Amino acid sequence: MSTKVVIGAQWGDEGKGKTIDILAAKSDVVVRTSGGNNAGHTIEADGITYKLHLMPSGILNPGTLNIIGMGVVVDPKVLLEEIDGMECQGISTKNLKIDARAHVIMPYHIALDGLSEAARGKGDIGTTKKGIGPCYMDKTERSGIRMCDLINPEKFKTMVHENLKIKNKIIELVYGGTPFDENEIIEEYSAYAKRLAPYVTDTTPILYDSIKAQKEVLFEGAQGILLDIDLGTYPYVTSSHPISGGVCVGSGIGPTMIDECIGILKGYTTRVGNGPFPTELDDEIGEKIRQNGHEFGTTTGRPRRTGWFDAVIAKYAVRTNSLTSIVLNKIDPLGGIGKIKICTAYERNGVLINDFPPTLEELAECKPVYEELDGWTEDISDIKDFRLLPPAVQKYVHRIEELCGCKISSIGVGPGRDQNIDL
Ligand code: GDP
Ligand code: IMO
Ligand code: MG
């Protein structure tokens, strides 16, 4: 039995939900540790498509305990909608636990997300406008409301009052927005609190005891490493830690309790939102990949920007997350697009760059160095054995493995549970 961390190793949407769902069948516990409902994790099971935002992706497996750790920011309304949606489809949520320390996304966070983005004008980040950044700001500013406060009626009232004194001033006087009514918020959120209270607990002893009891524990990453507040393409990032190191602070365990770190990559690269993207394809091939891979945001519906596989990013992911293996999803959408390119390094002012640069200024001067490989035209979505894949697919996967310097354990050839091929 082991503890496995599963993280997105690009800019998110690498197929983490699918991979977690596959691994959850063999897991006792699945834990979300960062982000909030900016995440959109898709699972296709038994002909039904589930889009999960806050609910850990182990929920479809009846025997799995699902934990929302203290690193997650929780929008109670969204979580209740997900709980109701699951229960309506006959999926029990009795195995869900929310850590008492997790911070709550309040309506003023959502408003401030929109207002601050609008104020940035052309320099906007392209956030999901779900209130993520403003909620984490309150957390680090030490004025945030946590799940334990939400379910404590007297404390909640006082905290809403104190917060609104400041927030309403910022909303009105800085941004010219509409202030919030204290009583309306208290009434609405007290109803959410009543319903969510049975799920709220201290999850840390449960997790610790599960690991000590040699149970199979899976940490479900959200977003991707290039959206990390420290290691990502700052400021075009999210406000949390999607890297493997974020798992410890987001769940309350120490690093010695982690056995494996699995990085999820796509066979190409995508990004939603603004910011640099060295291998971006702003042409017909990029459009073809978008259509073949249905690259439209799970949370916002925005078309995802598409580009070639970038091995500089993949190597950065391997190094900064101590990856022990890679799952390479979405190989199938590359079929029928002709020759395929891999970015093996960057070139900057005549110098070859192998390490992903720390500043946007350096990154802007980097030009991708490409290697061209043969493509394929066959439909590979029903193939179950790696050796039966067209030689060009096998060569593509092996070349990526070689460039990353990390074992690829499985590849994805379709969105379904049965569409991953183990290597
Ligand atoms: P996540 O945020 O990392 O969980 O990924 P998303 O769910 O946002 O986006 C991944 C999309 O690709 C979803 O629609 C998945 O159903 C789909 N998907 C996952 N793996 C594969 C694959 O190997 N091939 C294809 N064609 N689709 C896949
Ligand atoms: P999953 O878990 C892709 C992006 C947003 C924006 C930036 C900041 O599905 O992979 P935020 O709302 O977090 O303040 O937005 O981060 N972003 C994601 N992109 N997948 C995600 O999650 C994302 N979560 C946030 O598009 O560029
Ligand atoms: Mg997603």
Short mmCIF file of C-alpha atoms and ligand atoms in Angstrom, two decimals:
data_model
loop_
_atom_site.label_atom_id
_atom_site.label_comp_id
_atom_site.label_asym_id
_atom_site.label_seq_id
_atom_site.Cartn_x
_atom_site.Cartn_y
_atom_site.Cartn_z
CA MET A 1 0.00 0.00 0.00
CA SER A 2 1.26 3.48 -0.74
CA THR A 3 0.56 7.21 -0.86
CA LYS A 4 0.52 8.71 -4.32
CA VAL A 5 0.45 12.35 -5.33
CA VAL A 6 -1.10 13.11 -8.71
CA ILE A 7 -0.39 16.58 -10.07
CA GLY A 8 -0.93 18.48 -13.30
CA ALA A 9 2.48 18.98 -14.89
CA GLN A 10 1.59 21.71 -17.43
CA TRP A 11 -1.01 24.52 -17.22
CA GLY A 12 -3.87 22.34 -15.95
CA ASP A 13 -6.50 20.21 -17.71
CA GLU A 14 -4.06 17.36 -18.36
CA GLY A 15 -6.69 14.75 -17.56
CA LYS A 16 -6.09 14.53 -13.80
CA GLY A 17 -9.76 13.68 -13.13
CA LYS A 18 -9.66 10.69 -15.44
CA THR A 19 -6.42 9.38 -13.99
CA ILE A 20 -7.59 9.89 -10.39
CA ASP A 21 -10.84 8.08 -11.15
CA ILE A 22 -8.89 5.13 -12.59
CA LEU A 23 -6.54 5.02 -9.59
CA ALA A 24 -9.41 5.60 -7.11
CA ALA A 25 -10.80 2.16 -7.92
CA LYS A 26 -7.81 0.82 -5.95
CA SER A 27 -7.71 3.61 -3.33
CA ASP A 28 -9.09 3.91 0.18
CA VAL A 29 -8.77 7.69 0.40
CA VAL A 30 -8.66 10.54 -2.16
CA VAL A 31 -7.65 14.02 -0.94
CA ARG A 32 -7.97 17.40 -2.67
CA THR A 33 -5.33 19.75 -1.27
CA SER A 34 -5.34 23.02 -3.23
CA GLY A 35 -7.40 25.38 -5.39
CA GLY A 36 -11.17 25.51 -5.40
CA ASN A 37 -13.90 25.46 -8.01
CA ASN A 38 -11.53 27.06 -10.52
CA ALA A 39 -10.70 23.38 -11.15
CA GLY A 40 -12.78 21.32 -13.55
CA HIS A 41 -12.03 17.61 -13.52
CA THR A 42 -13.85 15.45 -16.06
CA ILE A 43 -14.61 11.79 -15.56
CA GLU A 44 -16.31 9.66 -18.19
CA ALA A 45 -17.73 6.52 -16.67
CA ASP A 46 -20.43 4.14 -17.93
CA GLY A 47 -21.46 6.57 -20.66
CA ILE A 48 -21.96 9.48 -18.22
CA THR A 49 -19.74 12.59 -18.13
CA TYR A 50 -19.13 14.04 -14.67
CA LYS A 51 -17.58 17.50 -14.27
CA LEU A 52 -16.25 17.90 -10.75
CA HIS A 53 -15.03 21.23 -9.38
CA LEU A 54 -14.64 20.76 -5.64
CA MET A 55 -15.63 17.17 -5.09
CA PRO A 56 -12.61 14.84 -5.03
CA SER A 57 -12.58 12.53 -8.07
CA GLY A 58 -12.75 9.41 -5.89
CA ILE A 59 -16.45 10.03 -5.20
CA LEU A 60 -17.63 7.67 -7.96
CA ASN A 61 -15.99 4.81 -6.14
CA PRO A 62 -18.37 3.88 -3.27
CA GLY A 63 -15.64 2.46 -1.04
CA THR A 64 -13.37 5.49 -1.19
CA LEU A 65 -13.21 8.18 1.50
CA ASN A 66 -12.99 11.66 -0.06
CA ILE A 67 -11.32 14.51 1.82
CA ILE A 68 -11.28 18.23 1.03
CA GLY A 69 -8.12 19.35 2.78
CA MET A 70 -7.35 22.69 4.45
CA GLY A 71 -5.42 23.94 1.39
CA VAL A 72 -8.66 24.07 -0.62
CA VAL A 73 -10.91 27.15 -0.75
CA VAL A 74 -14.57 26.10 -0.60
CA ASP A 75 -17.50 27.87 -2.23
CA PRO A 76 -20.34 26.38 -0.13
CA LYS A 77 -22.99 27.02 -2.76
CA VAL A 78 -20.98 25.25 -5.48
CA LEU A 79 -20.14 22.35 -3.20
CA LEU A 80 -23.80 21.87 -2.25
CA GLU A 81 -24.79 21.94 -5.93
CA GLU A 82 -22.21 19.21 -6.57
CA ILE A 83 -23.41 17.18 -3.59
CA ASP A 84 -27.04 17.46 -4.77
CA GLY A 85 -26.03 16.62 -8.36
CA MET A 86 -24.23 13.48 -7.18
CA GLU A 87 -27.05 12.36 -4.89
CA CYS A 88 -29.59 12.91 -7.73
CA GLN A 89 -27.58 10.52 -9.87
CA GLY A 90 -27.56 7.94 -7.09
CA ILE A 91 -23.97 8.61 -6.03
CA SER A 92 -23.64 8.78 -2.29
CA THR A 93 -21.63 11.61 -0.73
CA LYS A 94 -21.65 10.16 2.77
CA ASN A 95 -17.94 9.42 2.32
CA LEU A 96 -17.05 13.11 2.03
CA LYS A 97 -15.17 15.02 4.73
CA ILE A 98 -14.20 18.71 4.70
CA ASP A 99 -11.41 19.97 6.88
CA ALA A 100 -12.57 22.52 9.47
CA ARG A 101 -9.64 24.78 8.54
CA ALA A 102 -10.47 25.13 4.84
CA HIS A 103 -11.28 28.72 3.90
CA VAL A 104 -14.68 29.76 2.56
CA ILE A 105 -15.19 31.68 -0.68
CA MET A 106 -17.62 34.49 0.13
CA PRO A 107 -19.71 36.44 -2.39
CA TYR A 108 -17.50 39.51 -1.99
CA HIS A 109 -14.49 37.40 -3.07
CA ILE A 110 -16.27 36.57 -6.32
CA ALA A 111 -17.20 40.23 -6.86
CA LEU A 112 -13.65 41.38 -6.11
CA ASP A 113 -12.22 38.80 -8.54
CA GLY A 114 -14.31 40.29 -11.35
CA LEU A 115 -13.71 43.91 -10.34
CA SER A 116 -9.92 43.55 -10.00
CA GLU A 117 -9.70 41.74 -13.34
CA ALA A 118 -11.69 44.52 -15.02
CA ALA A 119 -9.40 47.11 -13.41
CA ARG A 120 -6.33 45.35 -14.84
CA GLY A 121 -7.73 45.95 -18.32
CA LYS A 122 -5.53 44.43 -21.04
CA GLY A 123 -3.14 43.12 -18.39
CA ASP A 124 -5.79 40.88 -16.84
CA ILE A 125 -4.80 37.40 -15.70
CA GLY A 126 -7.81 35.74 -17.25
CA THR A 127 -8.96 34.20 -13.96
CA THR A 128 -11.97 31.94 -13.70
CA LYS A 129 -13.69 34.72 -11.68
CA LYS A 130 -14.65 32.25 -8.97
CA GLY A 131 -13.18 34.35 -6.14
CA ILE A 132 -10.09 32.19 -5.72
CA GLY A 133 -7.43 34.95 -5.52
CA PRO A 134 -9.38 37.22 -3.13
CA CYS A 135 -10.17 34.27 -0.83
CA TYR A 136 -6.49 33.23 -0.59
CA MET A 137 -5.64 36.93 -0.02
CA ASP A 138 -7.86 36.97 3.06
CA LYS A 139 -6.33 33.70 4.22
CA THR A 140 -2.79 35.11 4.17
CA GLU A 141 -4.04 38.45 5.51
CA ARG A 142 -5.52 36.47 8.42
CA SER A 143 -9.04 37.79 8.10
CA GLY A 144 -10.52 34.82 6.22
CA ILE A 145 -13.58 32.85 7.23
CA ARG A 146 -12.97 29.12 7.59
CA MET A 147 -15.38 26.19 7.46
CA CYS A 148 -15.23 25.99 11.29
CA ASP A 149 -16.36 29.65 11.40
CA LEU A 150 -19.11 29.13 8.84
CA ILE A 151 -20.72 26.48 11.02
CA ASN A 152 -20.38 28.54 14.21
CA PRO A 153 -23.40 30.94 13.93
CA GLU A 154 -22.27 33.65 16.36
CA LYS A 155 -18.69 33.75 15.15
CA PHE A 156 -19.83 33.73 11.53
CA LYS A 157 -22.07 36.78 12.06
CA THR A 158 -19.26 38.73 13.71
CA MET A 159 -16.77 37.79 11.00
CA VAL A 160 -19.10 38.74 8.16
CA HIS A 161 -19.73 42.08 9.89
CA GLU A 162 -16.02 42.78 10.36
CA ASN A 163 -15.10 41.70 6.84
CA LEU A 164 -17.86 43.66 5.15
CA LYS A 165 -16.79 46.88 6.88
CA ILE A 166 -13.59 46.74 4.79
CA LYS A 167 -14.77 44.83 1.71
CA ASN A 168 -17.72 47.11 1.01
CA LYS A 169 -15.42 50.14 1.17
CA ILE A 170 -13.01 48.55 -1.32
CA ILE A 171 -15.85 47.46 -3.61
CA GLU A 172 -17.54 50.87 -3.59
CA LEU A 173 -14.73 53.38 -3.22
CA VAL A 174 -11.89 51.68 -5.08
CA TYR A 175 -13.79 49.87 -7.82
CA GLY A 176 -17.15 51.69 -7.96
CA GLY A 177 -19.03 48.41 -7.42
CA THR A 178 -22.20 47.57 -5.49
CA PRO A 179 -21.80 46.87 -1.75
CA PHE A 180 -23.15 43.70 -0.12
CA ASP A 181 -25.98 43.47 2.40
CA GLU A 182 -24.78 41.85 5.63
CA ASN A 183 -28.09 40.26 6.58
CA GLU A 184 -28.64 38.75 3.16
CA ILE A 185 -25.22 37.07 3.27
CA ILE A 186 -25.75 35.79 6.80
CA GLU A 187 -29.15 34.35 5.94
CA GLU A 188 -27.99 32.66 2.73
CA TYR A 189 -24.74 31.27 4.15
CA SER A 190 -26.27 30.11 7.44
CA ALA A 191 -28.50 27.83 5.39
CA TYR A 192 -25.42 26.43 3.59
CA ALA A 193 -23.70 26.01 6.96
CA LYS A 194 -26.52 23.87 8.33
CA ARG A 195 -26.30 21.51 5.39
CA LEU A 196 -22.51 21.32 5.28
CA ALA A 197 -21.90 20.99 9.05
CA PRO A 198 -22.12 17.15 9.08
CA TYR A 199 -19.23 16.97 6.61
CA VAL A 200 -16.92 19.33 8.53
CA THR A 201 -14.29 17.81 10.80
CA ASP A 202 -10.58 17.69 11.61
CA THR A 203 -9.43 15.50 8.73
CA THR A 204 -5.78 15.33 9.81
CA PRO A 205 -6.04 12.37 12.24
CA ILE A 206 -8.19 10.47 9.72
CA LEU A 207 -5.54 10.93 7.05
CA TYR A 208 -2.64 10.16 9.38
CA ASP A 209 -4.29 7.00 10.69
CA SER A 210 -5.15 5.88 7.15
CA ILE A 211 -1.52 6.18 6.07
CA LYS A 212 -0.27 4.52 9.25
CA ALA A 213 -2.73 1.67 8.62
CA GLN A 214 -1.07 1.16 5.21
CA LYS A 215 -4.14 2.24 3.30
CA GLU A 216 -3.91 3.35 -0.33
CA VAL A 217 -4.08 7.17 -0.29
CA LEU A 218 -4.25 9.38 -3.36
CA PHE A 219 -3.68 13.13 -3.36
CA GLU A 220 -5.58 14.77 -6.20
CA GLY A 221 -3.81 17.80 -7.59
CA ALA A 222 -5.72 20.68 -9.13
CA GLN A 223 -4.47 23.15 -11.76
CA GLY A 224 -0.92 22.56 -12.99
CA ILE A 225 2.62 23.37 -11.93
CA LEU A 226 2.96 26.39 -14.23
CA LEU A 227 -0.02 27.94 -12.43
CA ASP A 228 1.78 27.63 -9.07
CA ILE A 229 2.01 30.95 -7.23
CA ASP A 230 5.79 30.50 -6.80
CA LEU A 231 7.00 28.20 -9.55
CA GLY A 232 4.53 29.21 -12.27
CA THR A 233 4.49 31.99 -14.85
CA TYR A 234 3.82 34.69 -12.23
CA PRO A 235 1.63 36.78 -12.25
CA TYR A 236 -0.31 34.63 -14.75
CA VAL A 237 -0.89 31.95 -12.14
CA THR A 238 -3.46 30.90 -9.58
CA SER A 239 -3.13 31.78 -5.89
CA SER A 240 -2.29 28.37 -4.46
CA HIS A 241 0.33 25.60 -4.68
CA PRO A 242 -0.56 22.99 -7.32
CA ILE A 243 2.98 21.51 -7.09
CA SER A 244 3.66 18.26 -5.23
CA GLY A 245 5.08 20.28 -2.32
CA GLY A 246 1.63 21.83 -1.86
CA VAL A 247 0.16 18.50 -0.85
CA CYS A 248 1.72 18.57 2.62
CA VAL A 249 0.55 22.07 3.57
CA GLY A 250 -2.82 21.44 1.95
CA SER A 251 -3.57 18.23 3.87
CA GLY A 252 -1.55 18.26 7.08
CA ILE A 253 0.94 15.45 6.51
CA GLY A 254 4.73 15.57 6.26
CA PRO A 255 6.82 14.78 3.16
CA THR A 256 8.12 11.48 4.52
CA MET A 257 4.60 10.08 4.17
CA ILE A 258 4.60 10.39 0.37
CA ASP A 259 5.76 7.40 -1.66
CA GLU A 260 5.12 8.38 -5.27
CA CYS A 261 4.61 11.58 -7.28
CA ILE A 262 2.84 11.08 -10.58
CA GLY A 263 2.86 13.94 -13.08
CA ILE A 264 0.01 14.13 -15.58
CA LEU A 265 0.96 15.52 -19.00
CA LYS A 266 -0.88 15.82 -22.29
CA GLY A 267 0.68 14.73 -25.57
CA TYR A 268 0.63 18.44 -26.46
CA THR A 269 0.24 21.64 -24.42
CA THR A 270 -2.82 23.76 -23.55
CA ARG A 271 -3.46 26.83 -21.48
CA VAL A 272 -6.66 28.72 -20.53
CA GLY A 273 -6.28 32.30 -19.44
CA ASN A 274 -3.52 34.75 -20.29
CA GLY A 275 0.25 34.61 -20.02
CA PRO A 276 3.22 33.28 -21.96
CA PHE A 277 3.06 30.03 -23.94
CA PRO A 278 6.26 29.40 -25.97
CA THR A 279 4.99 26.55 -28.18
CA GLU A 280 1.53 28.04 -28.85
CA LEU A 281 0.05 27.28 -32.28
CA ASP A 282 -2.03 30.15 -33.52
CA ASP A 283 -2.85 28.40 -36.79
CA GLU A 284 -4.82 25.60 -38.44
CA ILE A 285 -2.89 22.86 -36.65
CA GLY A 286 -3.63 24.49 -33.29
CA GLU A 287 -7.30 24.64 -34.23
CA LYS A 288 -7.29 21.00 -35.34
CA ILE A 289 -5.78 19.91 -32.02
CA ARG A 290 -8.42 22.02 -30.19
CA GLN A 291 -11.21 20.30 -32.11
CA ASN A 292 -9.73 16.78 -31.93
CA GLY A 293 -9.07 17.12 -28.19
CA HIS A 294 -12.29 19.07 -27.40
CA GLU A 295 -10.14 21.71 -25.77
CA PHE A 296 -12.75 23.94 -24.21
CA GLY A 297 -12.60 24.83 -20.51
CA THR A 298 -14.48 22.52 -18.12
CA THR A 299 -15.13 25.41 -15.71
CA THR A 300 -15.54 28.46 -17.95
CA GLY A 301 -16.15 26.96 -21.41
CA ARG A 302 -13.37 29.16 -22.86
CA PRO A 303 -11.48 27.73 -25.86
CA ARG A 304 -8.13 26.45 -24.59
CA ARG A 305 -5.00 27.76 -26.28
CA THR A 306 -3.10 24.86 -27.87
CA GLY A 307 0.52 24.15 -28.82
CA TRP A 308 3.22 21.50 -29.29
CA PHE A 309 4.56 19.35 -26.45
CA ASP A 310 7.17 21.33 -24.56
CA ALA A 311 9.89 19.13 -23.02
CA VAL A 312 11.46 22.13 -21.22
CA ILE A 313 8.25 22.40 -19.20
CA ALA A 314 8.07 18.63 -18.69
CA LYS A 315 11.68 18.55 -17.41
CA TYR A 316 10.89 21.48 -15.08
CA ALA A 317 7.90 19.51 -13.78
CA VAL A 318 10.02 16.39 -13.19
CA ARG A 319 12.65 18.42 -11.31
CA THR A 320 10.47 20.72 -9.19
CA ASN A 321 8.03 17.99 -8.16
CA SER A 322 10.39 15.00 -7.79
CA LEU A 323 8.17 13.05 -10.16
CA THR A 324 8.56 9.29 -9.96
CA SER A 325 6.47 8.62 -13.09
CA ILE A 326 4.41 10.30 -15.80
CA VAL A 327 0.97 9.58 -17.23
CA LEU A 328 0.84 10.96 -20.77
CA ASN A 329 -2.81 11.58 -21.61
CA LYS A 330 -4.40 12.69 -24.88
CA ILE A 331 -2.16 11.14 -27.49
CA ASP A 332 -5.16 10.34 -29.70
CA PRO A 333 -6.00 13.97 -30.65
CA LEU A 334 -2.64 14.20 -32.45
CA GLY A 335 -3.72 11.63 -35.06
CA GLY A 336 -4.23 12.93 -38.59
CA ILE A 337 -2.54 16.30 -38.13
CA GLY A 338 0.57 15.43 -40.18
CA LYS A 339 4.13 15.75 -38.84
CA ILE A 340 4.37 16.34 -35.10
CA LYS A 341 6.84 18.65 -33.36
CA ILE A 342 8.35 18.42 -29.89
CA CYS A 343 10.09 21.39 -28.32
CA THR A 344 13.34 19.93 -26.95
CA ALA A 345 14.92 23.18 -25.66
CA TYR A 346 14.69 26.96 -26.02
CA GLU A 347 17.11 29.25 -27.79
CA ARG A 348 17.79 32.66 -26.26
CA ASN A 349 20.22 35.11 -27.84
CA GLY A 350 22.07 32.24 -29.53
CA VAL A 351 22.30 30.17 -26.31
CA LEU A 352 20.52 26.83 -25.83
CA ILE A 353 18.27 26.90 -22.70
CA ASN A 354 17.26 23.64 -21.04
CA ASP A 355 15.83 25.00 -17.79
CA PHE A 356 12.47 26.77 -17.74
CA PRO A 357 13.35 30.41 -16.96
CA PRO A 358 12.15 32.12 -13.75
CA THR A 359 11.13 35.46 -15.28
CA LEU A 360 8.63 36.43 -17.97
CA GLU A 361 11.24 38.72 -19.53
CA GLU A 362 13.63 35.80 -20.12
CA LEU A 363 10.80 33.55 -21.27
CA ALA A 364 9.66 36.17 -23.80
CA GLU A 365 13.11 36.00 -25.44
CA CYS A 366 13.07 32.20 -25.66
CA LYS A 367 12.32 30.59 -29.02
CA PRO A 368 11.38 26.90 -29.04
CA VAL A 369 13.86 24.51 -30.68
CA TYR A 370 11.82 21.82 -32.42
CA GLU A 371 12.42 18.24 -33.42
CA GLU A 372 10.02 16.86 -36.04
CA LEU A 373 8.59 13.34 -35.85
CA ASP A 374 6.34 11.36 -38.16
CA GLY A 375 2.64 11.54 -37.38
CA TRP A 376 -0.02 8.83 -37.81
CA THR A 377 -3.52 8.67 -39.26
CA GLU A 378 -4.89 5.54 -37.58
CA ASP A 379 -7.61 5.73 -34.88
CA ILE A 380 -5.82 4.49 -31.76
CA SER A 381 -8.67 4.98 -29.28
CA ASP A 382 -9.57 1.28 -28.97
CA ILE A 383 -6.04 -0.12 -28.73
CA LYS A 384 -5.25 -1.82 -25.41
CA ASP A 385 -1.65 -2.98 -25.91
CA PHE A 386 1.24 -0.55 -26.39
CA ARG A 387 2.95 -2.89 -28.87
CA LEU A 388 -0.10 -2.76 -31.14
CA LEU A 389 0.06 1.03 -31.51
CA PRO A 390 1.36 2.42 -34.83
CA PRO A 391 5.19 2.63 -34.69
CA ALA A 392 5.01 6.45 -34.99
CA VAL A 393 2.96 6.63 -31.75
CA GLN A 394 5.39 4.35 -29.92
CA LYS A 395 8.31 6.44 -31.14
CA TYR A 396 6.62 9.67 -30.04
CA VAL A 397 5.97 8.33 -26.51
CA HIS A 398 9.49 6.93 -26.15
CA ARG A 399 11.06 10.18 -27.32
CA ILE A 400 9.07 12.17 -24.74
CA GLU A 401 10.10 9.71 -22.04
CA GLU A 402 13.76 10.08 -23.05
CA LEU A 403 13.56 13.89 -23.05
CA CYS A 404 11.81 14.02 -19.65
CA GLY A 405 14.23 11.60 -18.02
CA CYS A 406 11.29 10.02 -16.18
CA LYS A 407 9.36 6.80 -16.71
CA ILE A 408 5.99 7.03 -18.51
CA SER A 409 3.73 4.51 -16.80
CA SER A 410 0.62 4.93 -18.91
CA ILE A 411 -0.73 6.78 -21.94
CA GLY A 412 -4.24 8.04 -22.66
CA VAL A 413 -5.93 7.28 -25.98
CA GLY A 414 -9.42 8.50 -25.10
CA PRO A 415 -11.48 10.03 -22.26
CA GLY A 416 -12.94 6.76 -20.96
CA ARG A 417 -11.83 4.73 -17.96
CA ASP A 418 -10.72 1.90 -20.21
CA GLN A 419 -8.77 4.12 -22.60
CA ASN A 420 -5.40 4.16 -20.89
CA ILE A 421 -2.62 1.82 -21.94
CA ASP A 422 -0.04 0.80 -19.32
CA LEU A 423 3.55 0.66 -20.45
P1 GDP B 1 -8.25 17.91 -15.51
O1 GDP B 1 -8.62 19.30 -15.10
O2 GDP B 1 -6.78 17.69 -15.51
O3 GDP B 1 -8.98 16.85 -14.73
O4 GDP B 1 -8.70 17.79 -17.03
P2 GDP B 1 -10.09 18.28 -17.69
O5 GDP B 1 -11.15 17.34 -17.30
O6 GDP B 1 -10.30 19.73 -17.44
O7 GDP B 1 -9.74 18.18 -19.23
C1 GDP B 1 -9.31 16.98 -19.80
C2 GDP B 1 -10.32 16.57 -20.89
O8 GDP B 1 -9.73 15.58 -21.70
C3 GDP B 1 -11.58 15.98 -20.36
O9 GDP B 1 -12.63 16.30 -21.23
C4 GDP B 1 -11.30 14.47 -20.37
O10 GDP B 1 -12.48 13.69 -20.48
C5 GDP B 1 -10.47 14.37 -21.60
N1 GDP B 1 -9.45 13.30 -21.61
C6 GDP B 1 -8.70 12.83 -20.62
N2 GDP B 1 -7.79 11.94 -21.07
C7 GDP B 1 -7.99 11.85 -22.41
C8 GDP B 1 -7.35 11.11 -23.45
O11 GDP B 1 -6.41 10.37 -23.25
N3 GDP B 1 -7.84 11.32 -24.72
C9 GDP B 1 -8.88 12.14 -24.99
N4 GDP B 1 -9.28 12.28 -26.24
N5 GDP B 1 -9.50 12.85 -24.02
C10 GDP B 1 -9.04 12.70 -22.77
P1 IMO B 2 -7.79 22.12 -13.41
O1 IMO B 2 -7.71 21.55 -12.02
C1 IMO B 2 -6.66 25.26 -16.20
C2 IMO B 2 -6.13 29.30 -14.57
C3 IMO B 2 -7.13 30.35 -15.04
C4 IMO B 2 -6.22 31.59 -15.03
C5 IMO B 2 -5.37 31.35 -13.80
C6 IMO B 2 -5.84 32.08 -12.56
O2 IMO B 2 -9.08 21.85 -14.09
O3 IMO B 2 -6.59 21.73 -14.22
P2 IMO B 2 -7.89 31.63 -10.90
O4 IMO B 2 -9.36 31.60 -11.15
O5 IMO B 2 -7.34 30.39 -10.35
O6 IMO B 2 -7.46 32.83 -10.10
O7 IMO B 2 -7.24 31.85 -12.37
O8 IMO B 2 -5.37 29.96 -13.56
N1 IMO B 2 -6.72 28.07 -13.98
C7 IMO B 2 -6.79 26.90 -14.61
N2 IMO B 2 -6.46 26.56 -15.87
N3 IMO B 2 -7.12 24.33 -15.36
C8 IMO B 2 -7.43 24.65 -14.08
O9 IMO B 2 -7.78 23.71 -13.17
C9 IMO B 2 -7.31 25.99 -13.66
N4 IMO B 2 -7.54 26.66 -12.51
C10 IMO B 2 -7.16 27.92 -12.71
O10 IMO B 2 -7.64 30.06 -16.31
O11 IMO B 2 -5.37 31.56 -16.15
MG MG B 3 -9.69 20.93 -15.81
#
